[in-house]
């Protein structure tokens, strides 16, 4: 499918792990356009018809844009904090809208049912009241004061704890989660989901983390996050419709879904509609 | 007993599942297969020249084939899982253990291509995987007609454990299990086994939990 110029063209998207670029490059696509990510100094991203795209390297990944981003890639100040371990989780392909991948990540209520005995457990299924706002100055969606009981909140957690969360959506297909850091109270662990839209109904997801945890082996940290995300994947691939509906229709949100409601409202406001269903069917 | 393990590997999950079902304790060593490709590193190639995961090490014994690991765990802890009551049973189990290699190649190949973006010819892997699924479905349908729900005997055996993970994860490779009612019933029977453990993409049966007790009176 060809796409006209729209707001999401001018956004930054992850297209490769910088550390894992094969010598021949990575052949992939972005929003239906064939691209190649070529290693070297500098790393280049070229389209099938030979156009060089803008490139930035950040958070372990190669980022590019089919258009002209008006801003630099969003900042995660914690990423530069000394002592954090930066965890490259690798790519997972999901047959769903890139917007649905983000929206599922923002949902707390599914923890006891999808991540049973890890991020949640019955009967502790209630999502308490929390705050959601669209921050005008930063132009980001934020959910704060989220609390949830978790049997094993992180690889470094032993036993159940009530975990504090903050969710942030700084770009239409990227989201950052801040959660209680079991190893260092007072700091937040940072867990992100960077989504590469291949088409409106197919995406490559690149989870990435910046954690305070000096104990756990890197492989175990990677596997913990892969386990969590793969539990989500089988749910994501079964959501109907595949596109994320922006108009209220068959989906009835509850109070626990306030973050999702704000995210959809924000997408609509900016016409971030690649992967969205505009009119309820 | 050390299992060189990967949380997303269905072959490694077979061994973890078998150990859980028979009450054996494994020491798990996580191998960074994706994205790190650690299974292709020198130390692991020295253990297993094929460069595959899982690897099971028990003293001098090094096993690199998951079917052999299932036999080993069953012999050690729970021989009833070998199901060898007569010649036909024993042969049927061997048949399914060998067949499970086809599932690894086809359904596992489709899954690695579709999910982990590994190189592969997805349509031809899916075609071959569909042939495999139809064969499992036909066999299980015949078992159901004689009143049994497992592949090779009147109880779950290593044959079921060898075939279950790749079949259950077929949707990860883009193959729906909707057309296979006997497979779905069989998967349910396996997920009901005492000691069953899950892996990402294979969920536990929530409906086996007791009904939540409400403090509210049922009628007002």
Short mmCIF file of C-alpha atoms in Angstrom, two decimals:
data_model
loop_
_atom_site.label_atom_id
_atom_site.label_comp_id
_atom_site.label_asym_id
_atom_site.label_seq_id
_atom_site.Cartn_x
_atom_site.Cartn_y
_atom_site.Cartn_z
CA UNK A 1 0.00 0.00 0.00
CA UNK A 2 1.22 3.52 -0.69
CA UNK A 3 0.74 6.19 1.89
CA UNK A 4 0.30 9.87 1.45
CA UNK A 5 2.06 12.44 3.54
CA UNK A 6 0.75 12.34 7.05
CA UNK A 7 1.87 13.26 10.50
CA UNK A 8 3.48 9.94 11.34
CA UNK A 9 5.87 10.11 8.36
CA UNK A 10 7.89 12.77 10.17
CA UNK A 11 8.45 10.70 13.31
CA UNK A 12 11.56 8.72 14.29
CA UNK A 13 11.35 4.90 14.25
CA UNK A 14 13.74 2.14 15.37
CA UNK A 15 14.88 -0.09 12.51
CA UNK A 16 17.80 -2.13 13.91
CA UNK A 17 19.95 -2.84 16.94
CA UNK A 18 23.16 -0.91 16.32
CA UNK A 19 25.22 -3.71 17.91
CA UNK A 20 23.66 -6.44 15.75
CA UNK A 21 23.94 -5.03 12.23
CA UNK A 22 25.21 -7.77 9.90
CA UNK A 23 28.00 -6.78 7.44
CA UNK A 24 25.57 -6.94 4.51
CA UNK A 25 23.09 -4.71 6.36
CA UNK A 26 19.53 -5.28 7.49
CA UNK A 27 16.84 -5.34 4.83
CA UNK A 28 13.52 -4.34 6.30
CA UNK A 29 10.67 -1.93 5.74
CA UNK A 30 9.17 1.13 7.34
CA UNK A 31 5.51 1.99 6.83
CA UNK A 32 5.37 -0.05 3.64
CA UNK A 33 8.60 1.37 2.21
CA UNK A 34 11.52 -1.02 1.63
CA UNK A 35 14.70 0.17 3.36
CA UNK A 36 18.20 -1.12 4.06
CA UNK A 37 20.14 -0.33 7.21
CA UNK A 38 23.84 -0.33 6.32
CA UNK A 39 26.62 -0.66 8.91
CA UNK A 40 29.56 1.72 8.89
CA UNK A 41 30.56 5.10 10.20
CA UNK A 42 28.13 6.67 9.84
CA UNK A 43 25.36 4.07 9.74
CA UNK A 44 23.15 4.73 6.70
CA UNK A 45 19.53 3.95 5.96
CA UNK A 46 18.58 3.95 2.27
CA UNK A 47 15.25 3.34 0.57
CA UNK A 48 14.72 0.92 -2.29
CA UNK A 49 14.91 3.83 -4.76
CA UNK A 50 18.25 5.00 -3.36
CA UNK A 51 17.19 7.86 -1.10
CA UNK A 52 19.29 8.41 2.05
CA UNK A 53 17.12 8.86 5.12
CA UNK A 54 17.95 10.77 8.27
CA UNK A 55 19.60 8.60 10.91
CA UNK A 56 20.21 8.89 14.62
CA UNK A 57 21.75 6.32 16.98
CA UNK A 58 20.25 6.26 20.46
CA UNK A 59 19.24 3.75 23.15
CA UNK A 60 21.13 0.96 21.37
CA UNK A 61 19.05 1.27 18.21
CA UNK A 62 19.31 2.81 14.77
CA UNK A 63 16.45 5.31 14.29
CA UNK A 64 15.28 6.75 11.02
CA UNK A 65 12.41 8.67 9.45
CA UNK A 66 10.82 8.66 6.01
CA UNK A 67 10.10 12.38 6.36
CA UNK A 68 11.57 15.44 8.01
CA UNK A 69 11.38 15.17 11.80
CA UNK A 70 10.89 18.63 13.29
CA UNK A 71 12.33 17.51 16.63
CA UNK A 72 15.23 15.37 17.80
CA UNK A 73 14.38 11.90 19.08
CA UNK A 74 12.67 12.12 22.49
CA UNK A 75 14.96 12.21 25.51
CA UNK A 76 15.18 9.56 28.22
CA UNK A 77 17.49 11.31 30.72
CA UNK A 78 17.79 8.14 32.84
CA UNK A 79 19.52 6.38 29.94
CA UNK A 80 22.67 8.44 30.62
CA UNK A 81 22.64 7.92 34.39
CA UNK A 82 25.83 6.14 35.52
CA UNK A 83 25.42 2.66 36.97
CA UNK A 84 22.47 1.59 34.86
CA UNK A 85 22.64 -1.55 32.76
CA UNK A 86 21.40 -1.07 29.25
CA UNK A 87 19.64 -4.19 28.00
CA UNK A 88 19.08 -4.86 24.31
CA UNK A 89 16.24 -7.37 24.18
CA UNK A 90 16.17 -7.92 20.39
CA UNK A 91 13.41 -7.90 17.82
CA UNK A 92 10.04 -9.63 17.99
CA UNK A 93 7.65 -9.45 15.04
CA UNK A 94 3.97 -9.09 15.86
CA UNK A 95 1.03 -9.31 13.49
CA UNK A 96 -0.82 -6.33 14.92
CA UNK A 97 -1.10 -2.59 14.48
CA UNK A 98 1.95 -0.73 15.83
CA UNK A 99 -0.46 1.39 17.84
CA UNK A 100 -2.01 -1.71 19.42
CA UNK A 101 1.45 -2.86 20.55
CA UNK A 102 1.87 0.43 22.43
CA UNK A 103 -1.68 0.43 23.76
CA UNK A 104 -1.33 -3.07 25.22
CA UNK A 105 1.88 -2.00 26.96
CA UNK A 106 -0.05 0.81 28.67
CA UNK A 107 -2.64 -1.59 30.09
CA UNK A 108 -2.23 -2.62 33.70
CA UNK A 109 -5.41 -4.65 34.11
CA UNK A 110 -4.13 -7.58 32.03
CA UNK A 111 -1.18 -8.39 34.32
CA UNK A 112 -2.86 -11.08 36.49
CA UNK A 113 -4.34 -12.84 33.47
CA UNK A 114 -1.54 -12.72 30.91
CA UNK A 115 1.54 -12.50 33.15
CA UNK A 116 0.15 -14.74 35.89
CA UNK A 117 2.29 -15.04 39.04
CA UNK A 118 4.89 -12.66 37.57
CA UNK A 119 3.44 -9.19 37.02
CA UNK A 120 0.11 -10.00 38.65
CA UNK A 121 -1.90 -12.72 40.33
CA UNK A 122 -5.47 -13.50 41.13
CA UNK A 123 -7.23 -12.36 43.27
CA UNK A 124 -5.20 -9.10 43.26
CA UNK A 125 -6.79 -7.87 40.04
CA UNK A 126 -8.01 -4.40 40.98
CA UNK A 127 -6.38 -1.41 39.31
CA UNK A 128 -6.50 1.48 41.79
CA UNK A 129 -7.16 5.08 40.86
CA UNK A 130 -4.30 6.79 39.05
CA UNK A 131 -3.64 10.08 37.24
CA UNK A 132 -3.51 10.53 33.48
CA UNK A 133 -2.68 13.69 31.56
CA UNK A 134 -1.57 14.90 28.17
CA UNK A 135 1.35 17.19 29.08
CA UNK A 136 0.99 20.17 26.81
CA UNK A 137 4.55 21.51 27.03
CA UNK A 138 6.23 18.16 26.31
CA UNK A 139 3.33 17.00 24.13
CA UNK A 140 3.40 13.56 25.74
CA UNK A 141 0.90 11.23 27.40
CA UNK A 142 1.71 10.47 31.06
CA UNK A 143 0.08 8.18 33.60
CA UNK A 144 1.35 8.54 37.16
CA UNK A 145 0.63 7.19 40.66
CA UNK A 146 -0.12 3.76 39.25
CA UNK A 147 0.19 1.01 41.84
CA UNK A 148 -0.14 -2.71 41.39
CA UNK A 149 0.57 -5.80 43.49
CA UNK A 150 3.11 -8.02 41.76
CA UNK A 151 4.39 -11.47 42.74
CA UNK A 152 7.68 -11.02 40.82
CA UNK A 153 7.92 -7.46 39.51
CA UNK A 154 11.45 -7.80 38.12
CA UNK A 155 14.15 -10.39 37.71
CA UNK A 156 15.80 -8.95 40.85
CA UNK A 157 12.61 -9.09 42.94
CA UNK A 158 12.16 -11.83 45.49
CA UNK A 159 8.61 -12.23 46.66
CA UNK A 160 5.61 -10.03 46.04
CA UNK A 161 5.74 -6.24 46.27
CA UNK A 162 3.40 -3.39 45.51
CA UNK A 163 5.01 -1.75 42.52
CA UNK A 164 4.74 1.91 41.55
CA UNK A 165 4.53 2.71 37.87
CA UNK A 166 4.63 5.70 35.56
CA UNK A 167 3.82 5.39 31.88
CA UNK A 168 4.92 7.78 29.21
CA UNK A 169 4.18 8.00 25.48
CA UNK A 170 6.67 10.43 23.89
CA UNK A 171 6.06 9.34 20.27
CA UNK A 172 3.18 7.52 18.58
CA UNK A 173 4.92 4.13 18.51
CA UNK A 174 7.34 4.44 21.43
CA UNK A 175 6.53 4.13 25.08
CA UNK A 176 8.55 4.30 28.27
CA UNK A 177 7.62 2.67 31.55
CA UNK A 178 9.12 3.72 34.88
CA UNK A 179 8.73 1.25 37.72
CA UNK A 180 9.88 0.66 41.27
CA UNK A 181 13.48 -0.47 41.27
CA UNK A 182 13.80 -3.35 43.76
CA UNK A 183 17.61 -3.03 43.89
CA UNK A 184 17.66 0.73 44.47
CA UNK A 185 14.63 2.22 46.22
CA UNK A 186 14.09 5.85 45.21
CA UNK A 187 15.16 5.27 41.61
CA UNK A 188 13.00 4.12 38.73
CA UNK A 189 13.81 1.24 36.42
CA UNK A 190 13.22 2.18 32.79
CA UNK A 191 11.59 -0.29 30.43
CA UNK A 192 10.73 0.76 26.91
CA UNK A 193 8.93 -0.55 23.91
CA UNK A 194 10.16 0.87 20.60
CA UNK A 195 7.90 -0.16 17.73
CA UNK A 196 8.87 -0.20 14.05
CA UNK A 197 5.73 -0.05 11.91
CA UNK A 198 6.26 -2.39 8.93
CA UNK A 199 2.69 -1.94 7.72
CA UNK A 200 -0.49 -0.80 9.43
CA UNK A 201 -1.07 -4.37 10.63
CA UNK A 202 2.47 -5.66 11.17
CA UNK A 203 5.30 -4.41 13.35
CA UNK A 204 8.74 -5.24 14.65
CA UNK A 205 8.98 -4.56 18.36
CA UNK A 206 12.31 -3.69 20.00
CA UNK A 207 12.07 -3.74 23.81
CA UNK A 208 14.95 -2.00 25.59
CA UNK A 209 15.74 -1.41 29.26
CA UNK A 210 17.93 0.74 31.52
CA UNK A 211 18.01 -0.91 34.92
CA UNK A 212 19.79 -0.71 38.24
CA UNK A 213 20.61 -4.37 38.81
CA UNK A 214 24.18 -5.48 39.41
CA UNK A 215 23.27 -9.03 40.42
CA UNK A 216 21.32 -10.59 37.59
CA UNK A 217 23.13 -12.00 34.55
CA UNK A 218 22.47 -10.02 31.37
CA UNK A 219 21.00 -13.08 29.66
CA UNK A 220 18.51 -13.50 32.49
CA UNK A 221 17.43 -9.86 32.16
CA UNK A 222 16.92 -10.32 28.40
CA UNK A 223 14.97 -13.52 28.92
CA UNK A 224 12.74 -12.05 31.62
CA UNK A 225 11.65 -9.29 29.24
CA UNK A 226 11.30 -11.68 26.27
CA UNK A 227 9.12 -13.94 28.40
CA UNK A 228 6.87 -11.02 29.35
CA UNK A 229 6.62 -9.69 25.81
CA UNK A 230 5.97 -13.09 24.25
CA UNK A 231 3.09 -13.59 26.66
CA UNK A 232 1.67 -10.34 25.29
CA UNK A 233 2.30 -11.29 21.70
CA UNK A 234 -0.16 -14.15 21.58
CA UNK A 235 -2.83 -11.80 22.96
CA UNK A 236 -1.95 -8.98 20.55
CA UNK A 237 -2.22 -11.25 17.52
CA UNK A 238 -5.75 -12.19 18.50
CA UNK A 239 -7.14 -8.69 18.95
CA UNK A 240 -9.98 -7.77 16.60
CA UNK A 241 -10.00 -5.52 14.66
CA UNK A 242 -6.26 -5.53 13.95
CA UNK A 243 -6.26 -1.74 13.60
CA UNK A 244 -6.61 0.34 16.76
CA UNK A 245 -10.08 1.91 16.83
CA UNK A 246 -9.95 5.63 17.61
CA UNK A 247 -13.70 6.15 17.69
CA UNK A 248 -15.72 4.68 20.52
CA UNK A 249 -17.59 1.74 19.10
CA UNK A 250 -17.63 -1.84 20.18
CA UNK A 251 -14.86 -1.34 22.74
CA UNK A 252 -16.10 -0.07 26.08
CA UNK A 253 -13.29 1.42 28.20
CA UNK A 254 -13.39 1.22 31.99
CA UNK A 255 -11.69 3.45 34.55
CA UNK A 256 -8.60 1.21 34.43
CA UNK A 257 -8.25 2.08 30.72
CA UNK A 258 -7.79 5.84 31.22
CA UNK A 259 -4.24 5.74 29.84
CA UNK A 260 -5.46 4.02 26.70
CA UNK A 261 -8.24 6.59 26.33
CA UNK A 262 -5.73 9.46 26.65
CA UNK A 263 -3.36 7.77 24.18
CA UNK A 264 -6.13 7.41 21.60
CA UNK A 265 -7.23 11.00 22.15
CA UNK A 266 -3.64 12.20 21.68
CA UNK A 267 -3.22 10.12 18.50
CA UNK A 268 -6.41 11.60 17.11
CA UNK A 269 -5.42 15.15 17.99
CA UNK A 270 -2.17 14.79 16.00
CA UNK A 271 -3.66 12.74 13.19
CA UNK A 272 -1.30 9.88 14.12
CA UNK A 273 -3.51 7.42 12.31
CA UNK A 274 -1.14 4.92 10.65
CA UNK A 275 -2.43 1.64 12.13
CA UNK A 276 -5.68 3.20 13.38
CA UNK A 277 -9.28 2.55 12.46
CA UNK A 278 -10.94 5.95 12.19
CA UNK A 279 -14.60 5.00 11.97
CA UNK A 280 -16.00 2.25 14.15
CA UNK A 281 -17.15 -0.69 12.05
CA UNK B 1 21.64 -32.01 36.07
CA UNK B 2 22.20 -28.88 33.99
CA UNK B 3 19.91 -27.74 31.18
CA UNK B 4 21.34 -25.16 28.80
CA UNK B 5 18.09 -23.38 28.32
CA UNK B 6 16.32 -20.65 26.40
CA UNK B 7 12.99 -19.37 27.65
CA UNK B 8 11.57 -19.06 24.10
CA UNK B 9 12.82 -22.44 22.83
CA UNK B 10 10.01 -25.00 22.52
CA UNK B 11 12.57 -27.82 22.56
CA UNK B 12 14.00 -26.56 25.85
CA UNK B 13 10.46 -26.16 27.19
CA UNK B 14 9.79 -29.87 26.49
CA UNK B 15 12.55 -30.73 28.92
CA UNK B 16 11.48 -28.18 31.55
CA UNK B 17 7.90 -29.44 31.23
CA UNK B 18 8.90 -33.09 31.53
CA UNK B 19 10.99 -32.31 34.63
CA UNK B 20 8.09 -30.42 36.19
CA UNK B 21 5.61 -33.21 35.44
CA UNK B 22 7.90 -35.85 36.93
CA UNK B 23 9.15 -33.78 39.88
CA UNK B 24 12.79 -33.68 38.75
CA UNK B 25 14.94 -30.68 39.57
CA UNK B 26 16.97 -29.08 36.77
CA UNK B 27 19.66 -26.48 37.08
CA UNK B 28 18.89 -23.97 34.31
CA UNK B 29 21.65 -22.11 32.48
CA UNK B 30 20.19 -19.37 30.33
CA UNK B 31 21.75 -19.09 26.86
CA UNK B 32 21.41 -15.79 24.99
CA UNK B 33 20.22 -17.25 21.66
CA UNK B 34 18.29 -14.17 20.53
CA UNK B 35 19.63 -11.59 19.97
CA UNK B 36 23.09 -12.68 21.24
CA UNK B 37 23.52 -15.96 19.23
CA UNK B 38 25.42 -17.42 22.18
CA UNK B 39 24.52 -20.98 21.08
CA UNK B 40 26.96 -20.45 18.20
CA UNK B 41 29.80 -19.44 20.57
CA UNK B 42 32.94 -21.54 21.08
CA UNK B 43 32.12 -22.94 24.54
CA UNK B 44 28.65 -24.09 23.52
CA UNK B 45 29.80 -25.50 20.17
CA UNK B 46 32.32 -27.52 22.14
CA UNK B 47 29.41 -29.07 24.06
CA UNK B 48 27.14 -29.40 21.04
CA UNK B 49 28.71 -29.14 17.58
CA UNK B 50 25.21 -28.83 16.08
CA UNK B 51 24.92 -25.44 17.78
CA UNK B 52 21.40 -26.06 19.01
CA UNK B 53 19.68 -25.56 22.35
CA UNK B 54 18.79 -27.34 24.64
CA UNK B 55 21.75 -29.29 25.92
CA UNK B 56 21.36 -31.54 28.97
CA UNK B 57 24.44 -32.41 31.00
CA UNK B 58 24.36 -34.96 33.79
CA UNK B 59 27.85 -35.96 34.89
CA UNK B 60 29.56 -37.51 31.87
CA UNK B 61 26.34 -37.69 29.89
CA UNK B 62 25.79 -34.92 27.34
CA UNK B 63 22.51 -34.98 25.44
CA UNK B 64 21.75 -32.64 22.55
CA UNK B 65 18.46 -34.08 21.27
CA UNK B 66 15.33 -33.17 23.21
CA UNK B 67 13.67 -36.54 22.49
CA UNK B 68 16.60 -38.32 24.14
CA UNK B 69 16.33 -35.98 27.12
CA UNK B 70 12.66 -36.89 27.55
CA UNK B 71 13.57 -40.59 27.56
CA UNK B 72 16.33 -39.95 30.09
CA UNK B 73 14.15 -37.98 32.52
CA UNK B 74 11.32 -40.49 32.26
CA UNK B 75 13.60 -43.47 32.87
CA UNK B 76 15.12 -41.70 35.88
CA UNK B 77 12.00 -40.52 37.61
CA UNK B 78 8.75 -41.70 36.06
CA UNK B 79 8.96 -44.77 33.77
CA UNK B 80 5.17 -44.74 33.29
CA UNK B 81 5.76 -41.83 30.86
CA UNK B 82 7.56 -44.29 28.56
CA UNK B 83 4.28 -46.16 28.10
CA UNK B 84 5.95 -49.30 26.75
CA UNK B 85 3.34 -51.92 27.54
CA UNK B 86 3.47 -53.72 24.23
CA UNK B 87 5.32 -53.65 20.93
CA UNK B 88 2.80 -51.39 19.20
CA UNK B 89 2.83 -48.81 22.02
CA UNK B 90 6.62 -48.72 22.12
CA UNK B 91 6.82 -48.33 18.35
CA UNK B 92 4.13 -45.66 18.30
CA UNK B 93 6.09 -43.63 20.82
CA UNK B 94 9.26 -43.87 18.74
CA UNK B 95 7.23 -42.86 15.70
CA UNK B 96 6.05 -39.67 17.42
CA UNK B 97 9.50 -38.86 18.81
CA UNK B 98 10.88 -38.99 15.27
CA UNK B 99 7.87 -37.12 13.93
CA UNK B 100 8.50 -34.32 16.44
CA UNK B 101 11.65 -33.44 14.47
CA UNK B 102 9.40 -32.51 11.54
CA UNK B 103 7.45 -30.20 13.83
CA UNK B 104 10.70 -28.54 14.93
CA UNK B 105 11.77 -28.05 11.33
CA UNK B 106 8.47 -26.84 9.90
CA UNK B 107 6.41 -25.23 12.66
CA UNK B 108 9.56 -24.15 14.51
CA UNK B 109 11.01 -22.76 11.29
CA UNK B 110 7.84 -20.82 10.54
CA UNK B 111 7.84 -19.46 14.10
CA UNK B 112 11.49 -18.33 13.97
CA UNK B 113 10.89 -16.65 10.61
CA UNK B 114 7.60 -15.02 11.51
CA UNK B 115 8.36 -14.05 15.09
CA UNK B 116 12.11 -13.61 15.52
CA UNK B 117 12.71 -12.36 11.96
CA UNK B 118 15.17 -15.19 11.17
CA UNK B 119 15.76 -15.99 7.48
CA UNK B 120 13.40 -18.63 6.07
CA UNK B 121 10.87 -19.40 3.34
CA UNK B 122 7.72 -18.75 5.34
CA UNK B 123 5.06 -19.94 2.86
CA UNK B 124 6.78 -23.29 2.26
CA UNK B 125 7.42 -23.79 6.01
CA UNK B 126 3.76 -23.04 6.67
CA UNK B 127 2.65 -25.46 3.95
CA UNK B 128 4.79 -28.24 5.42
CA UNK B 129 3.62 -27.34 8.95
CA UNK B 130 0.00 -27.59 7.85
CA UNK B 131 0.59 -31.14 6.54
CA UNK B 132 2.09 -32.02 9.95
CA UNK B 133 -0.82 -30.50 11.86
CA UNK B 134 -3.31 -32.45 9.73
CA UNK B 135 -1.45 -35.65 10.49
CA UNK B 136 -1.57 -34.96 14.24
CA UNK B 137 -5.24 -34.02 14.01
CA UNK B 138 -6.12 -37.24 12.14
CA UNK B 139 -4.20 -39.39 14.63
CA UNK B 140 -5.81 -37.71 17.64
CA UNK B 141 -9.28 -37.96 16.08
CA UNK B 142 -8.78 -41.72 15.73
CA UNK B 143 -7.63 -41.93 19.34
CA UNK B 144 -10.76 -40.07 20.44
CA UNK B 145 -12.98 -42.56 18.60
CA UNK B 146 -11.54 -45.34 20.77
CA UNK B 147 -12.01 -43.18 23.85
CA UNK B 148 -8.44 -41.96 24.42
CA UNK B 149 -7.12 -38.43 24.31
CA UNK B 150 -3.33 -38.90 24.12
CA UNK B 151 -1.12 -39.77 21.15
CA UNK B 152 0.35 -43.15 21.96
CA UNK B 153 -1.23 -44.76 25.01
CA UNK B 154 -4.15 -44.49 27.40
CA UNK B 155 -2.21 -41.87 29.35
CA UNK B 156 0.16 -39.00 28.59
CA UNK B 157 3.61 -40.17 27.49
CA UNK B 158 6.84 -38.63 26.27
CA UNK B 159 5.28 -38.74 22.78
CA UNK B 160 2.77 -36.08 23.83
CA UNK B 161 5.43 -33.92 25.46
CA UNK B 162 7.65 -34.19 22.36
CA UNK B 163 4.88 -32.98 20.05
CA UNK B 164 2.92 -30.58 22.24
CA UNK B 165 5.06 -27.38 22.31
CA UNK B 166 5.53 -26.79 18.56
CA UNK B 167 1.91 -27.68 17.86
CA UNK B 168 0.65 -25.35 20.59
CA UNK B 169 2.88 -22.54 19.30
CA UNK B 170 1.85 -22.97 15.64
CA UNK B 171 -0.01 -19.62 15.79
CA UNK B 172 3.37 -17.93 16.47
CA UNK B 173 4.30 -19.03 12.95
CA UNK B 174 1.05 -17.74 11.50
CA UNK B 175 -0.84 -21.06 11.53
CA UNK B 176 -4.15 -20.96 13.37
CA UNK B 177 -5.27 -24.00 15.37
CA UNK B 178 -8.95 -23.18 14.83
CA UNK B 179 -9.39 -25.96 12.17
CA UNK B 180 -8.13 -28.71 14.53
CA UNK B 181 -10.65 -29.63 17.25
CA UNK B 182 -8.89 -32.83 18.33
CA UNK B 183 -5.60 -30.99 18.73
CA UNK B 184 -7.30 -28.36 20.87
CA UNK B 185 -8.85 -30.97 23.17
CA UNK B 186 -5.51 -32.77 23.42
CA UNK B 187 -3.75 -29.51 24.35
CA UNK B 188 -6.35 -28.93 27.01
CA UNK B 189 -5.74 -32.42 28.43
CA UNK B 190 -2.00 -31.75 28.57
CA UNK B 191 -2.47 -28.36 30.20
CA UNK B 192 -4.62 -30.08 32.87
CA UNK B 193 -1.83 -32.48 33.89
CA UNK B 194 -0.76 -32.04 37.52
CA UNK B 195 2.50 -30.09 37.64
CA UNK B 196 2.02 -28.51 34.20
CA UNK B 197 4.10 -25.37 33.61
CA UNK B 198 3.65 -22.73 30.92
CA UNK B 199 5.98 -20.97 28.52
CA UNK B 200 5.48 -17.65 26.73
CA UNK B 201 2.73 -18.22 24.17
CA UNK B 202 1.32 -21.26 26.02
CA UNK B 203 -0.96 -20.05 28.75
CA UNK B 204 -2.17 -22.00 31.73
CA UNK B 205 -5.84 -22.89 32.12
CA UNK B 206 -7.26 -20.12 34.29
CA UNK B 207 -10.60 -21.91 34.37
CA UNK B 208 -9.04 -24.64 36.54
CA UNK B 209 -8.78 -22.17 39.40
CA UNK B 210 -11.54 -22.28 41.99
CA UNK B 211 -14.43 -19.92 41.34
CA UNK B 212 -13.91 -16.64 43.18
CA UNK B 213 -16.05 -16.58 46.30
CA UNK B 214 -18.22 -13.52 46.54
CA UNK B 215 -19.27 -11.93 49.83
CA UNK B 216 -22.41 -10.68 48.17
CA UNK B 217 -25.60 -12.71 48.54
CA UNK B 218 -26.63 -14.30 45.24
CA UNK B 219 -30.12 -12.88 45.37
CA UNK B 220 -31.26 -9.67 46.96
#
